[in-house]
Coordinates of C-alpha atoms in Angstrom, one line a residue:
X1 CA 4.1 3.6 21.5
X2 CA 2.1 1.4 23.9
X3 CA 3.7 -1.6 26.0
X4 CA 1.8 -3.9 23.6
X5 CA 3.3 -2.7 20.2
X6 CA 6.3 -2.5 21.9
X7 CA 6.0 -6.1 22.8
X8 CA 4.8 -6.8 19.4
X9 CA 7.6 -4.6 17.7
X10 CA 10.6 -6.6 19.9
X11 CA 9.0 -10.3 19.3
X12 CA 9.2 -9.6 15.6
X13 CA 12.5 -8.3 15.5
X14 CA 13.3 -11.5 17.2
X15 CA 11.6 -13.7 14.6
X16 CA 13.1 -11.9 11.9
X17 CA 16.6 -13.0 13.2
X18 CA 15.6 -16.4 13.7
X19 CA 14.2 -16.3 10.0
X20 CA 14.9 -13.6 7.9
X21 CA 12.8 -12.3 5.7
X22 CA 13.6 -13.4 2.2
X23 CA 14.7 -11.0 -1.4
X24 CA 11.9 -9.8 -3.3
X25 CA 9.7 -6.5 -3.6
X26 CA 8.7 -4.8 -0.2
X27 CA 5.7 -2.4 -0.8
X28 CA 4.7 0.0 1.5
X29 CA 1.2 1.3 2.6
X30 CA 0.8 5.1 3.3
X31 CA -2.3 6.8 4.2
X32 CA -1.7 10.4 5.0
X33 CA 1.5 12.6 5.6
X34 CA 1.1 16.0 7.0
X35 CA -2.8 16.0 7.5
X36 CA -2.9 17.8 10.9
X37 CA -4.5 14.9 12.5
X38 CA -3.5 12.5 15.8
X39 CA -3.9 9.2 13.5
X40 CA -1.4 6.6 13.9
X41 CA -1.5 6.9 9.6
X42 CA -0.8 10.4 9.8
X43 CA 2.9 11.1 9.6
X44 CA 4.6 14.2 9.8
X45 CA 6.0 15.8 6.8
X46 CA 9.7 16.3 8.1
X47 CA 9.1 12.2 9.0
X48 CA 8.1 11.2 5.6
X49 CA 11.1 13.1 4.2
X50 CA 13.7 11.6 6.5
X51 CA 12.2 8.1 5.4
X52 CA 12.4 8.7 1.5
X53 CA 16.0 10.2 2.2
X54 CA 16.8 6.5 3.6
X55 CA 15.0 4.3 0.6
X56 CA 17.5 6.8 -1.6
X57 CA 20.6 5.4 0.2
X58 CA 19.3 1.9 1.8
X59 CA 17.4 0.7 -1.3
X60 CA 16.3 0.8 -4.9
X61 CA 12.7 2.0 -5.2
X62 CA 10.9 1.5 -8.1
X63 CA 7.4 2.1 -9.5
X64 CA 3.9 -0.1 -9.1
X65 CA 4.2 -1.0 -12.7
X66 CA 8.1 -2.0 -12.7
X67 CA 8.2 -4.1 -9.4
X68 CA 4.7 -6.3 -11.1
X69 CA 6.6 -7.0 -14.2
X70 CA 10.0 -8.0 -11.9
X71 CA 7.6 -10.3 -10.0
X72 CA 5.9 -11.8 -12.3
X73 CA 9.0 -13.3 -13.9
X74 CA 10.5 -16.4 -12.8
X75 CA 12.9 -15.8 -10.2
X76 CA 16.2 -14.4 -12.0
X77 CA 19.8 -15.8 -11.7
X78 CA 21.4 -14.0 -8.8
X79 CA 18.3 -13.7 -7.0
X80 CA 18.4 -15.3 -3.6
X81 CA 16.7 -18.1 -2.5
X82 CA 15.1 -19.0 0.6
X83 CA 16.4 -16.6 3.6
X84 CA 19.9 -15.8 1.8
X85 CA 20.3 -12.0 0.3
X86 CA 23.8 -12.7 -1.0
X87 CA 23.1 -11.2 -4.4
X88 CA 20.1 -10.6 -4.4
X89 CA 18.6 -6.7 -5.5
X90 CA 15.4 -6.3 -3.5
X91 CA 13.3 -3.2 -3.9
X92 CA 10.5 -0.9 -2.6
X93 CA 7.7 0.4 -3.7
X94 CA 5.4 3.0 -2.3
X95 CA 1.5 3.3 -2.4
X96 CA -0.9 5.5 -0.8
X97 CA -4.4 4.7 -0.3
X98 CA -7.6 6.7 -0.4
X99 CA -6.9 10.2 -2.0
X100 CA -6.8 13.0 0.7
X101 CA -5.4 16.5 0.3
X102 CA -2.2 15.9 1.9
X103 CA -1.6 13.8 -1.2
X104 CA -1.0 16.7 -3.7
X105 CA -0.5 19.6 -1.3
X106 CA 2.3 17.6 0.6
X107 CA 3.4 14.4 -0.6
X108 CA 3.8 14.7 -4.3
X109 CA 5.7 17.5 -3.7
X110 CA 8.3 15.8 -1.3
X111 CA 8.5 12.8 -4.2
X112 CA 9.0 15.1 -6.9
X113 CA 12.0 16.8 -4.8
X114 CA 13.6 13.2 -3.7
X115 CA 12.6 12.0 -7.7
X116 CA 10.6 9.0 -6.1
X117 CA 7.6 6.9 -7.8
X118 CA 4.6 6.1 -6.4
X119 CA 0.9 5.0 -6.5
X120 CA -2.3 6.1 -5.0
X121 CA -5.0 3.8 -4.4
X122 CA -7.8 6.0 -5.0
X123 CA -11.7 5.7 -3.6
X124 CA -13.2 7.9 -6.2
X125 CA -16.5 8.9 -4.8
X126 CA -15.2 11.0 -2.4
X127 CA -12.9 12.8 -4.7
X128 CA -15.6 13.2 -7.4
X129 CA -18.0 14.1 -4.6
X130 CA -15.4 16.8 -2.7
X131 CA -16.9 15.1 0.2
X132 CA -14.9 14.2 3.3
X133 CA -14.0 10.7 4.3
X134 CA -15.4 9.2 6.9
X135 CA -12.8 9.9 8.9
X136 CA -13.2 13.7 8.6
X137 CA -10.1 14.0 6.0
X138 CA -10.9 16.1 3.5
X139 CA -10.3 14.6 -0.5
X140 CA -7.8 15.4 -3.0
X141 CA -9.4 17.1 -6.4
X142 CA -9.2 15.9 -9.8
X143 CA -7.3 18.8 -11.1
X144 CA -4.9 18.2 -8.1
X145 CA -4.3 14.6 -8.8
X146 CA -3.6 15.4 -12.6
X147 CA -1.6 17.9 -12.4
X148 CA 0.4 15.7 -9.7
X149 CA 0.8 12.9 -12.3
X150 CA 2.1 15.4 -14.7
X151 CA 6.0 14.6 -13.1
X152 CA 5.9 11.0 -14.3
X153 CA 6.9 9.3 -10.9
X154 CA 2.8 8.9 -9.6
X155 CA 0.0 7.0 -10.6
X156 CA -3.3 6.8 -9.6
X157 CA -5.2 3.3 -9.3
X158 CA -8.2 1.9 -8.3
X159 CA -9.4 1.6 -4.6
X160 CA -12.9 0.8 -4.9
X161 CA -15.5 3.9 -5.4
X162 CA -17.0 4.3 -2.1
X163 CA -14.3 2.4 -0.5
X164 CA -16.5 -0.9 0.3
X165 CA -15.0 -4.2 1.7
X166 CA -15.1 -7.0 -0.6
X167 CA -15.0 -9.6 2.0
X168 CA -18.7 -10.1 1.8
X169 CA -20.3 -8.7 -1.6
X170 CA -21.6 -10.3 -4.8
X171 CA -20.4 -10.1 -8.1
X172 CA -22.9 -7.7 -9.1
X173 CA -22.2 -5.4 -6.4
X174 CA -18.4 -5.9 -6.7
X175 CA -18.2 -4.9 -10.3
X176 CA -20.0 -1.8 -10.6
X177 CA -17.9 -0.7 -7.7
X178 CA -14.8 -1.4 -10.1
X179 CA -16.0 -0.3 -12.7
X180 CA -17.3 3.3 -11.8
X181 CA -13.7 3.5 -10.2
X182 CA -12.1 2.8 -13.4
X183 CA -14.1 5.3 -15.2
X184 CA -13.7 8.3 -13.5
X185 CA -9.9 7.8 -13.0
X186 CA -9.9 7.2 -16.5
X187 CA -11.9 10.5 -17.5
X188 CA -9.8 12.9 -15.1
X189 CA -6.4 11.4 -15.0
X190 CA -6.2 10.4 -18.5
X191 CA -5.3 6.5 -18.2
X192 CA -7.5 3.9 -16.5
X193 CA -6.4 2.5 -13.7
X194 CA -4.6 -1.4 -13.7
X195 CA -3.9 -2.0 -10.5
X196 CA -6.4 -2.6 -7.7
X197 CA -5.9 -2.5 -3.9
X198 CA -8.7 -3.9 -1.2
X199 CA -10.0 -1.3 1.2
X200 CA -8.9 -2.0 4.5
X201 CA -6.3 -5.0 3.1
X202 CA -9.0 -7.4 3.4
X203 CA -9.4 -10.1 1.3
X204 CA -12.6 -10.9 -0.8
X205 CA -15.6 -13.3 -1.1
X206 CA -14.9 -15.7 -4.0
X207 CA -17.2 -13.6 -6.2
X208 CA -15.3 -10.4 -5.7
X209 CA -12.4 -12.0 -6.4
X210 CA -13.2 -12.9 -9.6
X211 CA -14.6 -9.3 -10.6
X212 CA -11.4 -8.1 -9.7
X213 CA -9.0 -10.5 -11.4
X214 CA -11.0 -10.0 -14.5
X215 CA -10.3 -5.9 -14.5
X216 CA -6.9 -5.5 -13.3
X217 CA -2.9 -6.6 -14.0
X218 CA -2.5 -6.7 -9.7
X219 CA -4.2 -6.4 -6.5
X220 CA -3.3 -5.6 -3.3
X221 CA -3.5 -7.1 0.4
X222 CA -1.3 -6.2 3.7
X223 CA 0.3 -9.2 5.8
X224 CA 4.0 -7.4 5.6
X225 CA 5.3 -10.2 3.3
X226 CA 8.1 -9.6 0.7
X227 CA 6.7 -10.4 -3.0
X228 CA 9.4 -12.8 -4.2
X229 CA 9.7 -12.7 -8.0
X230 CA 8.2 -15.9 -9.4
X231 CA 6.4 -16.9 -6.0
X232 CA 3.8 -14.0 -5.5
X233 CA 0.1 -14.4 -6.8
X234 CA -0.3 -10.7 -8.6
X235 CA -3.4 -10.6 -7.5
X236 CA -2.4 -11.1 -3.7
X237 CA 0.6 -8.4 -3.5
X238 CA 1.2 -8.3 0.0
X239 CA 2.1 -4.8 1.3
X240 CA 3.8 -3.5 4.5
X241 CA 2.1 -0.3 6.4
X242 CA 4.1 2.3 7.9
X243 CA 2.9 4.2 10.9
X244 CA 4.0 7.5 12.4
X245 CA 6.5 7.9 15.0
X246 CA 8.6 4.4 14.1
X247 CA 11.9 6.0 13.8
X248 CA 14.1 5.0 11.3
X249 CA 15.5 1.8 12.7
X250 CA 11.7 0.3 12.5
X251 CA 11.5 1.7 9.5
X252 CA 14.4 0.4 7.9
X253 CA 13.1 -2.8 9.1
X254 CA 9.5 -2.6 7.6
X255 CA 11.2 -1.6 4.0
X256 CA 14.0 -4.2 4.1
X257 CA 10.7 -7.1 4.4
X258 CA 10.8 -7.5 8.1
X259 CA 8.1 -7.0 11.0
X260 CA 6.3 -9.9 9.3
X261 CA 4.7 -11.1 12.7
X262 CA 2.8 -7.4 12.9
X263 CA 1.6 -8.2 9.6
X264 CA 0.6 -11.8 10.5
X265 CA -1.2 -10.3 13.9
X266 CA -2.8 -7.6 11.8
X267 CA -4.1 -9.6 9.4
X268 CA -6.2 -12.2 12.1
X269 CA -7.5 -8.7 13.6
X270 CA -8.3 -6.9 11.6
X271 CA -11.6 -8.4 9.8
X272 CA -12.6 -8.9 13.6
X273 CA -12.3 -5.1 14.6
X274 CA -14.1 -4.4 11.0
X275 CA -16.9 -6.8 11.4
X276 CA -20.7 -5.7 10.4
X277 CA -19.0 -3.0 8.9
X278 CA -19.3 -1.9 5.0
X279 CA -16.6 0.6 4.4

């Protein structure tokens, strides 16, 4: 880890003690797991494990579908309010995003063994294309990612189709993006997708917006906020990403809600570093 995420990693344990993050739904971004490459959103396998072995004794994680009904009631009795988790039952939710081959060949096995939902955030051309990402990862197959759902604990959602940032398309543009998505997850996975998450976790022009709220129950950003039952926008779920090589203390952290600094930091960046760019 560099001196600057270091520094970064310390001054938001620091904030987090001065306010603590408050109950709700902590969901988590994933990208790859076992891929064989040196990206910081490549975990390794034995990695992943060790961090779905601590949600099993630390927290309560439930599925994409489950957490968006708990937060889109009002705010039950015994929840906490403001920064106090006497009695309150927070949970965690993982997602995945893009579609690669590490998701059926090694993480749907490692959730099926540890019994753990999840969601995948599909971009569908490359999957219905079997071309690689533009990042040289090679895509999951259809067959793969139906025969993965087969278990019950994953879903696959929408994630755009060629994995295009909203922040600066029309309406037009926008929904045949979402709707080609939602057709071809529908015709090989066997349910359309009803959840949505923003490529790159960054937010949309107006126009988009719109398109989006019309097709799906939720959408997703980043900013490593916790999704407080009665206080989140469905359509602005905010999600937490996990790196490789945190160890389990800054993971523990990341899942309980914490790190929200990072996420602030992250979110003012990166639309800078992703300027002039379309996917």
């Amino acid at each position: 880890m560099s001196s600057l995420k270091h520094a970064v990693e310390f001054a938001g344990r620091i904030a987090d003690r001065i306010v603590p993050p408050p109950s709700g739904i902590t969901v988590l971004i994933y990208h790859r797991v076992g891929g064989g490459s040196d990206s910081a959103v490549d975990l390794d396998a034995d990695e992943f494990e060790r961090q779905l072995e601590y949600l099993a004794e630390h927290h309560r994680v439930v599925s994409l579908a489950d957490a968006v009904a708990e937060i889109s009631q009002a705010q039950p009795e015994g929840w906490a309010t403001d920064h106090d988790d006497v009695g309150s039952t927070p949970g965690v939710v993982l997602t995945f995003d893009d579609g690669t081959d590490d998701f059926v060949d090694v993480v749907a096995p490692l959730l099926e063994r540890h019994q753990t939902p999840a969601t995948l955030y599909a971009a569908t051309q490359f999957i219905d294309d079997g071309e690689a990402f533009p990042w040289g990862a090679a895509p999951a197959t259809w067959t793969g990612l139906a025969d993965s759902t087969s278990s019950g604990l994953i879903t696959v959602e929408s994630h755009t189709h060629t994995h295009l940032l909203f922040a600066r398309i029309d309406a037009p543009t926008a929904a045949a993006e979402l709707d080609r998505s939602i057709d071809l997850i529908g015709e090989h996975i066997g349910v359309a997708p009803t959840h949505f998450a923003y490529p790159k976790a960054i937010p949309p022009s107006a126009a988009a917006e719109i398109e989006v709220r019309r097709r799906f129950v939720s959408a997703s950003l980043a900013r490593s906020r916790v999704n407080r039952p009665g206080h989140t926008d469905l359509h602005r779920l905010w999600r937490t990403p996990i790196q490789r090589n945190i160890g389990l203390d800054a993971f523990g952290r990341r899942a309980a809600g914490g790190q929200r600094l990072e996420g602030e930091l992250r979110a003012l960046t990166t639309p800078i570093r992703h300027r002039g760019s379309e996917t």
